[in-house]
XYZ file of C-alpha atoms in Angstrom:
659
model
C 76.107 24.501 192.319
C 76.902 24.965 188.698
C 80.338 25.884 189.170
C 81.005 26.550 185.521
C 79.236 29.792 185.896
C 81.986 31.551 187.724
C 84.390 31.445 184.985
C 82.020 31.799 182.339
C 81.132 35.424 183.608
C 84.141 36.928 182.927
C 84.835 34.931 179.906
C 81.349 36.524 178.631
C 82.562 40.055 179.632
C 85.787 39.463 177.762
C 84.174 38.317 174.531
C 81.755 41.347 174.587
C 84.202 43.957 175.144
C 86.778 42.286 173.030
C 84.528 42.067 170.058
C 82.533 45.067 170.278
C 83.963 47.523 173.082
C 85.481 49.703 170.629
C 82.062 50.939 169.473
C 80.923 51.256 173.325
C 81.022 54.070 175.615
C 83.324 53.769 178.572
C 80.469 53.590 181.004
C 79.120 50.650 178.821
C 82.560 49.087 178.870
C 82.824 49.525 182.436
C 79.280 48.029 183.257
C 80.333 44.798 181.240
C 83.790 44.478 182.919
C 83.082 45.236 186.250
C 79.570 43.720 186.060
C 80.751 40.044 184.991
C 83.551 40.373 187.621
C 81.057 41.439 190.523
C 78.629 38.720 189.497
C 81.359 36.254 189.728
C 82.352 37.288 193.121
C 78.502 37.496 194.376
C 78.136 33.979 192.959
C 81.218 32.690 194.802
C 79.814 34.043 197.974
C 76.749 32.062 197.247
C 78.715 28.913 196.428
C 80.469 29.517 199.813
C 77.172 29.435 201.685
C 76.289 26.307 199.778
C 79.519 24.766 200.448
C 79.117 25.513 204.386
C 76.052 23.359 204.256
C 77.531 20.231 202.745
C 78.289 17.124 204.636
C 81.916 16.046 205.170
C 81.449 13.040 202.851
C 80.413 15.221 199.970
C 83.706 17.276 200.250
C 85.158 17.739 197.850
C 82.212 18.679 195.777
C 83.132 17.694 191.982
C 80.833 18.638 188.953
C 81.769 16.101 186.161
C 81.543 17.466 182.583
C 82.095 16.095 179.208
C 85.432 14.354 178.188
C 87.033 16.443 175.817
C 90.348 14.197 175.578
C 90.116 10.401 175.125
C 93.270 8.510 173.910
C 93.426 4.844 174.849
C 92.603 4.222 178.503
C 93.475 7.746 179.373
C 90.488 10.261 179.490
C 90.458 14.029 180.652
C 87.170 15.916 181.198
C 85.970 19.570 181.788
C 85.083 19.131 185.493
C 85.191 21.541 188.473
C 86.378 20.641 191.892
C 85.643 22.574 195.044
C 87.123 21.993 198.408
C 88.436 24.283 201.097
C 91.672 25.346 199.167
C 90.094 26.069 195.885
C 87.349 28.037 197.569
C 89.801 30.247 199.435
C 91.526 30.894 195.889
C 88.159 31.412 194.496
C 87.247 34.168 196.919
C 90.650 35.866 196.633
C 90.635 35.913 192.948
C 87.009 37.227 192.362
C 87.057 39.660 195.430
C 90.549 41.219 195.116
C 90.136 41.101 191.252
C 86.710 43.068 191.571
C 88.283 45.697 193.749
C 91.058 46.114 191.319
C 88.917 46.549 188.531
C 87.175 49.321 190.167
C 90.584 51.068 190.846
C 91.214 50.595 187.060
C 88.311 52.727 186.104
C 89.935 55.894 187.448
C 93.565 54.754 186.621
C 93.047 54.046 182.960
C 90.364 56.711 182.226
C 92.419 58.661 179.972
C 93.781 55.636 178.150
C 93.384 54.640 174.284
C 92.510 51.048 174.244
C 90.171 51.344 177.312
C 87.906 48.472 175.948
C 90.899 46.239 175.249
C 92.409 46.620 178.813
C 89.197 45.514 180.446
C 88.919 42.591 178.197
C 92.252 41.294 178.734
C 91.393 41.689 182.579
C 88.523 39.557 182.147
C 90.098 37.027 180.268
C 92.859 36.654 182.821
C 90.010 36.229 185.473
C 88.554 33.471 183.348
C 91.865 31.466 183.047
C 92.673 32.028 186.743
C 89.362 30.757 187.916
C 89.763 27.755 185.463
C 93.229 26.931 187.052
C 91.840 27.128 190.653
C 88.485 25.335 189.944
C 89.829 22.530 187.660
C 89.171 18.866 188.715
C 92.454 17.663 186.973
C 95.814 18.651 186.106
C 95.226 19.093 182.238
C 92.629 21.418 182.691
C 94.655 23.099 185.388
C 97.386 23.588 182.782
C 94.998 25.127 180.431
C 94.233 27.771 183.068
C 98.089 27.825 183.660
C 98.755 28.693 180.153
C 95.944 30.960 179.824
C 97.045 33.354 182.508
C 100.406 33.405 180.910
C 98.876 34.505 177.813
C 96.702 37.128 179.828
C 99.892 38.383 181.407
C 101.701 38.718 178.132
C 98.891 40.915 176.865
C 98.783 43.154 179.940
C 102.322 43.650 180.483
C 102.818 44.646 176.903
C 99.430 46.485 176.939
C 101.177 49.758 175.699
C 102.832 47.831 172.831
C 104.147 50.772 171.086
C 106.607 51.269 173.929
C 109.672 48.935 173.362
C 110.348 48.310 176.918
C 106.842 46.860 177.393
C 106.668 45.073 174.492
C 110.110 43.309 175.328
C 108.953 42.705 179.055
C 105.846 40.998 177.836
C 107.991 38.693 175.747
C 110.378 38.006 178.495
C 107.495 37.002 180.807
C 106.063 34.656 178.395
C 109.158 33.033 177.171
C 110.635 32.637 180.479
C 107.291 31.000 181.958
C 107.685 28.556 178.956
C 110.723 27.404 180.486
C 109.179 26.372 183.796
C 106.020 25.119 182.037
C 108.023 22.588 180.143
C 109.053 21.021 183.463
C 105.405 21.178 184.459
C 104.342 19.447 181.317
C 106.827 16.582 181.810
C 105.652 16.032 185.105
C 102.131 15.668 183.747
C 103.611 13.086 181.128
C 105.027 11.083 184.032
C 101.699 11.028 185.941
C 99.894 9.644 182.860
C 102.406 6.972 182.222
C 102.486 5.879 185.817
C 99.131 6.318 186.981
C 97.084 6.486 183.890
C 94.805 9.569 185.027
C 95.304 13.315 185.891
C 91.884 13.374 187.621
C 92.482 14.728 191.260
C 90.455 12.278 193.202
C 91.358 9.134 191.328
C 95.213 10.065 191.320
C 95.030 10.898 195.325
C 93.824 7.368 195.768
C 96.589 5.748 193.585
C 99.536 7.894 194.864
C 98.351 6.964 198.785
C 99.440 3.323 197.920
C 102.946 4.651 197.338
C 105.358 4.494 200.323
C 107.457 7.629 201.470
C 110.522 7.896 199.209
C 113.081 8.017 201.637
C 115.782 5.791 200.256
C 116.486 7.805 197.329
C 114.836 9.406 194.384
C 111.943 7.621 192.571
C 109.134 8.538 190.548
C 107.160 10.740 192.901
C 110.419 12.714 193.445
C 111.003 13.239 189.978
C 107.405 14.363 189.607
C 107.677 16.775 192.364
C 110.736 17.949 191.238
C 109.427 18.866 187.702
C 106.505 20.310 189.156
C 108.673 22.857 191.248
C 110.330 23.785 187.933
C 106.840 24.944 186.791
C 106.228 26.684 189.917
C 109.297 28.730 190.094
C 108.579 30.084 186.619
C 104.796 30.992 187.441
C 105.657 32.132 190.906
C 109.238 34.022 190.089
C 111.541 31.660 192.192
C 115.195 31.077 191.570
C 116.444 30.826 188.827
C 113.315 31.892 186.856
C 112.479 35.191 188.836
C 113.901 37.540 186.387
C 110.557 38.218 184.468
C 108.768 39.723 187.402
C 110.455 42.853 187.781
C 110.428 43.653 184.113
C 106.739 43.102 184.198
C 106.278 46.380 186.070
C 106.147 48.072 182.746
C 102.288 47.277 182.464
C 99.825 49.225 183.984
C 100.185 49.393 187.787
C 96.466 47.847 188.580
C 97.990 44.803 186.185
C 100.816 44.539 188.682
C 98.342 44.604 191.734
C 96.212 41.811 190.293
C 98.360 39.702 188.299
C 101.935 39.913 189.629
C 100.908 40.181 193.186
C 97.459 38.920 194.244
C 96.714 36.064 191.868
C 98.862 34.823 189.068
C 102.105 34.689 190.782
C 100.447 32.602 193.563
C 99.722 29.804 191.056
C 102.800 28.014 191.750
C 102.020 27.908 195.357
C 98.533 26.743 194.715
C 99.788 23.972 192.591
C 102.272 22.799 195.147
C 99.806 23.071 197.964
C 97.328 21.253 195.667
C 99.877 18.417 194.956
C 100.675 17.525 198.689
C 99.781 14.017 198.412
C 102.645 13.692 195.686
C 105.284 16.142 197.775
C 104.666 14.376 201.272
C 105.911 11.149 199.632
C 108.955 13.017 198.131
C 110.761 14.473 200.905
C 113.779 15.331 198.768
C 111.649 17.283 196.461
C 109.773 18.929 199.437
C 113.134 20.150 200.972
C 113.929 21.560 197.340
C 110.729 23.781 197.681
C 111.603 24.858 200.982
C 115.286 25.627 199.946
C 114.396 27.444 196.790
C 111.668 29.466 198.524
C 114.067 30.600 201.409
C 116.838 31.401 199.248
C 114.554 33.582 197.119
C 113.150 35.459 200.043
C 116.436 36.721 201.105
C 117.902 37.196 197.550
C 114.974 39.193 196.416
C 114.812 41.241 199.493
C 118.612 42.124 199.249
C 117.773 43.578 195.936
C 114.868 45.460 197.024
C 116.810 47.218 199.250
C 118.647 49.647 196.823
C 116.056 50.089 194.318
C 114.770 53.587 193.630
C 111.854 52.588 191.350
C 108.858 52.450 193.720
C 107.210 49.552 191.639
C 110.664 47.701 191.404
C 110.815 47.723 195.137
C 107.286 46.075 195.156
C 108.178 43.719 192.499
C 111.170 42.182 194.514
C 108.835 42.343 197.650
C 106.600 39.958 195.847
C 109.371 37.645 195.073
C 110.512 37.675 198.366
C 107.107 37.108 199.880
C 106.508 34.319 197.482
C 109.486 32.697 198.769
C 108.076 32.905 202.234
C 105.060 30.982 200.905
C 107.194 28.242 199.318
C 109.144 27.857 202.584
C 105.874 27.165 204.524
C 104.816 24.558 202.016
C 108.488 23.140 201.770
C 108.135 22.079 205.529
C 104.715 20.707 204.877
C 102.894 23.747 206.477
C 100.838 24.145 203.559
C 98.101 25.848 205.632
C 100.457 28.602 206.825
C 101.791 29.062 203.145
C 98.351 29.399 201.715
C 97.461 31.628 204.695
C 100.251 33.947 203.701
C 99.049 33.549 200.091
C 95.818 35.284 201.226
C 97.144 37.913 203.580
C 99.772 38.680 200.628
C 96.980 39.185 198.223
C 95.542 42.023 200.606
C 98.564 43.865 201.462
C 100.571 43.522 198.181
C 97.459 44.768 196.010
C 97.117 47.564 198.439
C 100.830 48.359 198.167
C 100.710 48.424 194.229
C 97.646 50.257 194.161
C 98.830 52.770 196.516
C 101.983 53.336 194.225
C 99.550 53.599 191.247
C 97.620 56.298 193.099
C 101.154 58.103 193.704
C 102.233 57.536 190.023
C 98.953 58.851 188.759
C 98.772 61.808 190.528
C 102.762 62.587 189.889
C 102.412 62.449 186.275
C 103.946 59.032 185.797
C 106.925 59.722 188.230
C 108.242 56.064 189.561
C 111.545 57.360 191.153
C 111.270 57.657 194.883
C 114.120 60.234 194.682
C 111.740 62.555 193.276
C 109.035 62.246 195.531
C 108.927 63.139 199.107
C 106.365 64.805 201.541
C 103.288 63.181 199.844
C 101.464 62.621 202.887
C 100.342 66.197 202.939
C 98.981 65.816 199.422
C 97.899 62.263 199.282
C 96.530 61.542 202.742
C 94.067 58.807 201.985
C 96.826 57.006 200.117
C 99.328 57.908 202.605
C 97.226 56.145 205.374
C 96.405 53.208 203.447
C 100.074 52.619 202.416
C 100.897 53.053 206.059
C 98.659 50.102 207.226
C 100.073 48.216 204.095
C 103.834 48.982 204.958
C 103.357 47.847 208.666
C 101.266 44.735 207.412
C 104.126 43.429 205.070
C 106.783 44.230 207.879
C 104.806 41.730 210.207
C 103.725 44.193 212.958
C 100.908 42.899 215.282
C 97.997 42.675 215.105
C 98.006 43.054 211.410
C 97.102 40.274 209.085
C 100.640 39.342 207.799
C 101.901 39.178 211.311
C 99.957 36.074 211.912
C 100.804 34.402 208.433
C 104.479 35.195 208.336
C 105.156 34.128 211.897
C 103.219 30.853 211.430
C 105.651 30.011 208.593
C 108.838 30.974 210.652
C 107.377 29.106 213.663
C 106.710 25.796 211.554
C 110.013 25.933 209.651
C 111.922 26.192 213.204
C 109.521 23.492 214.610
C 110.203 21.191 211.649
C 113.808 21.091 212.631
C 115.119 23.485 209.661
C 117.091 26.021 211.819
C 119.265 27.489 209.192
C 116.149 28.176 206.969
C 114.286 29.747 209.901
C 117.448 32.100 210.587
C 117.395 33.110 206.832
C 113.654 33.732 207.010
C 114.078 35.962 210.184
C 116.978 37.930 208.478
C 114.824 38.380 205.153
C 111.896 39.621 207.303
C 114.284 42.372 209.044
C 115.293 43.304 205.360
C 111.681 43.291 204.222
C 110.943 45.822 206.994
C 114.067 47.823 206.034
C 112.959 48.434 202.386
C 109.396 48.827 203.098
C 110.342 51.820 205.289
C 112.677 53.101 203.274
C 110.129 53.292 200.584
C 107.529 54.916 203.183
C 110.124 57.755 204.341
C 111.240 58.420 200.728
C 107.767 58.880 199.519
C 105.898 60.573 202.134
C 108.223 62.340 204.441
C 110.625 65.354 204.037
C 110.058 67.826 201.435
C 108.545 67.239 198.034
C 111.400 66.713 195.590
C 109.647 66.617 192.209
C 108.870 69.169 189.864
C 106.056 71.292 190.202
C 104.458 71.771 186.963
C 101.758 70.028 184.741
C 101.070 66.249 184.909
C 103.158 65.792 181.917
C 103.411 62.164 180.357
C 102.300 59.224 182.532
C 104.158 55.726 182.656
C 103.635 55.377 178.850
C 103.386 58.890 177.564
C 99.592 59.402 177.332
C 97.928 58.902 180.646
C 96.716 61.895 182.740
C 96.956 65.043 180.911
C 95.359 67.362 183.291
C 97.593 70.371 184.499
C 98.362 71.024 188.395
C 100.912 72.209 190.408
C 101.290 70.012 193.425
C 99.986 66.556 193.326
C 96.729 66.030 194.996
C 94.487 63.257 196.147
C 93.073 60.524 193.435
C 89.364 60.250 192.616
C 87.330 58.489 194.941
C 86.938 55.553 192.486
C 90.601 54.895 193.085
C 90.529 55.800 196.889
C 87.684 53.568 197.780
C 89.459 50.313 196.691
C 92.343 51.264 198.859
C 90.236 51.633 202.034
C 88.770 48.244 201.451
C 91.977 46.549 201.042
C 93.450 48.400 203.983
C 90.662 46.980 206.028
C 91.400 43.517 205.008
C 94.845 44.035 205.824
C 93.914 44.657 209.323
C 91.466 42.052 209.957
C 92.388 39.570 207.262
C 94.592 37.499 209.410
C 92.634 37.389 212.459
C 91.139 34.176 211.170
C 94.614 32.428 211.826
C 95.234 33.715 215.223
C 97.198 30.707 216.613
C 96.236 29.179 220.000
C 99.343 30.463 221.834
C 97.918 33.837 221.333
C 94.523 33.175 222.240
C 93.032 32.287 218.987
C 92.134 28.801 217.583
C 93.637 29.263 214.125
C 90.510 28.706 212.300
C 92.131 29.197 208.642
C 94.465 26.244 209.258
C 91.804 24.065 210.863
C 89.458 24.878 207.984
C 92.072 23.805 205.472
C 93.059 20.613 207.371
C 90.849 18.255 205.367
C 92.636 19.116 202.079
C 96.226 18.407 203.410
C 95.105 15.335 205.637
C 92.416 13.825 203.395
C 94.369 10.898 201.548
C 96.058 9.649 205.013
C 99.466 10.446 203.450
C 102.470 10.412 206.198
C 103.547 13.633 206.513
C 107.440 13.931 207.391
C 107.729 13.483 210.868
C 109.655 16.561 211.511
C 107.028 18.552 210.000
C 104.083 16.840 211.594
C 104.063 18.773 214.967
C 102.645 22.338 214.269
C 102.735 23.897 217.603
C 104.736 23.314 220.743
C 104.357 24.994 224.070
C 102.619 28.317 224.027
C 105.650 30.141 225.840
C 107.955 28.919 223.159
C 105.770 30.049 220.374
C 105.241 33.310 221.758
C 108.809 33.761 222.138
C 109.599 33.186 218.589
C 106.853 35.631 217.671
C 108.711 38.131 219.842
C 111.853 37.450 217.704
C 109.883 38.108 214.362
C 108.541 41.324 216.008
C 112.066 42.290 216.993
C 113.426 41.620 213.491
C 110.803 43.861 212.038
C 111.475 46.580 214.541
C 115.119 46.548 213.684
C 114.416 46.988 210.132
C 112.041 49.971 210.878
C 114.659 51.830 213.070
C 117.385 51.221 210.433
C 115.263 53.036 207.725
C 114.218 55.621 210.183
C 117.791 56.314 211.025
C 118.902 56.324 207.558
C 115.878 57.821 205.359
C 114.393 60.106 207.966
C 117.108 60.976 210.826
C 120.367 61.173 208.872
C 119.401 61.469 205.333
C 122.924 62.219 204.325
C 124.500 58.810 205.126
C 123.059 56.526 202.507
C 125.137 58.465 199.752
C 128.070 58.011 202.207
C 127.477 54.469 202.715
C 127.214 53.899 199.041
C 130.175 55.535 198.034
C 132.219 53.625 200.780
C 130.610 50.257 199.523
C 131.797 50.854 196.076
C 131.792 47.644 194.107
C 129.379 45.768 196.211
C 126.845 48.568 196.186
C 126.843 48.777 192.419
C 126.735 44.891 192.386
C 123.468 44.908 194.439
C 121.996 48.015 192.838
C 122.461 46.340 189.439
C 120.500 43.292 190.752
C 123.766 41.323 190.837
C 123.699 41.623 186.878
C 121.938 38.216 186.873
C 119.897 39.640 183.639
C 123.316 40.186 181.991
C 124.634 36.797 182.931
C 121.555 35.022 181.540
C 122.142 37.301 178.402
C 125.610 36.053 178.057
C 125.055 32.428 178.884
C 121.781 31.651 177.390
C 120.342 34.518 175.162
C 123.292 35.411 172.831
C 124.497 31.972 172.297
C 120.851 31.151 170.962
C 120.681 34.513 168.882
C 123.914 33.515 167.446
C 122.940 29.813 166.876
C 119.796 31.032 165.362
C 121.473 33.523 163.215
C 124.611 31.715 162.111
C 123.330 28.136 161.807
C 119.679 28.097 161.348
C 119.110 31.161 159.477
C 122.336 31.753 157.409
C 123.426 28.045 157.161
C 120.216 26.117 156.897
C 117.223 28.582 155.797
C 119.204 30.940 153.548
C 122.280 28.873 152.112
C 120.608 25.087 152.122
C 116.839 25.704 151.733
C 116.608 29.075 150.077
C 119.870 28.125 148.097
C 118.401 24.846 146.683
C 115.285 26.907 145.808
C 117.040 29.820 144.301
C 119.825 27.388 142.613
C 116.730 25.438 140.907
C 115.195 28.623 139.740
C 118.699 30.050 138.575
C 119.272 26.765 136.843
C 115.782 26.957 135.043
C 116.421 30.396 133.951
C 119.784 29.628 132.635
C 118.648 26.653 130.663
C 115.622 28.536 129.205
C 117.907 31.498 128.258
C 120.012 28.935 126.116
C 116.992 27.554 124.802
C 115.516 31.006 123.914
C 118.413 31.255 121.188
C 117.122 28.437 119.352
C 114.065 30.467 118.370
C 115.699 32.475 115.489
C 112.497 33.273 113.561
C 114.038 31.780 110.515
C 111.606 29.612 108.631
C 114.204 27.479 106.882
C 115.923 26.846 110.252
C 112.727 25.572 111.808
C 112.160 23.148 108.637
C 115.632 21.881 109.168
C 114.887 20.975 112.823
C 111.701 19.426 111.942
C 113.371 17.458 109.185
C 116.161 16.354 112.073
C 113.388 15.474 114.228
C 111.569 13.348 111.766
C 114.490 11.491 110.931
C 115.511 10.848 114.435
C 111.844 9.394 114.982
C 112.068 6.956 111.804
C 115.626 5.920 112.923
C 114.118 5.016 116.236
C 111.413 3.066 114.684
C 113.605 1.192 112.154
C 115.768 0.401 115.129
C 112.965 -1.041 117.307
C 111.837 -3.160 114.259
C 115.165 -4.599 113.577
C 115.371 -5.693 117.241
């Protein structure tokens, strides 16, 4: 199948635009960037057709390449691995990525550095495809670090804007904390198993028993992998980078921070299921962190006023649901929600980008309102996405979120299920709050020219009231809206008259090594009536969230301010995101800065190292200055010194002769 062609195509696009794009017209930049991504998507579809014809014994399909690292018995190669899981990720990355590339043509049309933006997008596509197609953990880690680099470049695209530059650094550094844990996990795998190749590793791991009697090597590896996943997928406690990442262009938020990169941690946990299934403590940690993240981020999203910040905390919360699913060994449900999330969250971000584009860069929902009259296509697409993320049937996310909640209950984790249901109600509330504030009521913005956009240069056309975005931006919205509606139909459960084709498609990945899945998670479905009852509870939670938002932000718009005033300090605490950033600053950032400044810079660098060098130079200068006075210019003085020197030499020779 030549899988290497798929990541190579966007890499070629990135290289051409990055090196020569400054001289190209925008049309040529578009042709290269979009063409390489489109070809990668088309080739992925061809690979999908080829994969469908493979006999079961040839799956996973592996293409071995050259060995690029060899150290004693350990070797790592450049190889590509295609099974049901990597195929799903492949189609999501190339398909959603291509749609977002199209949207970017209109959104970034007036930008300086246009070629640079698309070069960065393409390099991200290359690294993300490397991550999902890798046949070993080391090659996955290359893609893992690469998407971190691409994220840094794209978040800080407007590098002259301090907040954007700071956000890029924050994302890069925070992810390095998580990556350190992932790297230690890889070292442990090498030490105990001698390989990082998936197929060889799963065979060796399958010989290990489930670590039920206490922590063992697999538990340690699983927990360290979870540390890496919390960084990349923005889970507690390493989630703090993602809200700040909204400083980047909105299509970047859609591609990297909603649809693809932030799901890398979920993919890694699911890919590592043979390890986690033998480490129930690590698996439970995945579920607990995911559940707590889901409700914690949802609570913050309720009071945000920046439309992109609401969606950022929504992303963190929805990633928590994916971790919850994987944590109860319902990996298929977690990946199912990953796929539907890629559709509805990419659509939500692109719709917000359409709004921001037409409002001259305005992101505060308090200055919006009534936009359904001016941006009808954006309104209807945003409506579909809002109902989808809230979990209303028969839209896609209803089936994926409901599957996670049902499997959590079936696994015996009643408390986690209850927290998940509460978070679902909160999700519906903050999303419909966004919907009502943005599209209903009267327009509250300033009727003037487009003004400065997010970074101060975007747009530039003068208009009175906002109007619909150009078709190059609207068409991607419609495509994603259709996927929001039908994307979940591949996973309709048996209790609702379906066959859950998606889960059955992924079954070979999660049952291929014969591992003993924890008993409490093994039973995926109970009686149809019971499952339908829990689905009704999920819909009821979404309905409660909708009604709450309708009452406060449509019916009685005066109440939110009164409630905020009565809540006092609690309101301010949640509005300020529980001041976690300030806490991290006081506990970690400031002490490190003080240590670096007072000890490493002033004490070691300046006083010790520079002091030693400068002291030696000063001593040499002082000595040479004193010796300089010996050069008087008096010939008789020089002759005297020569005589003294000659006498000293003769005396030394006589002394040596006597001895």
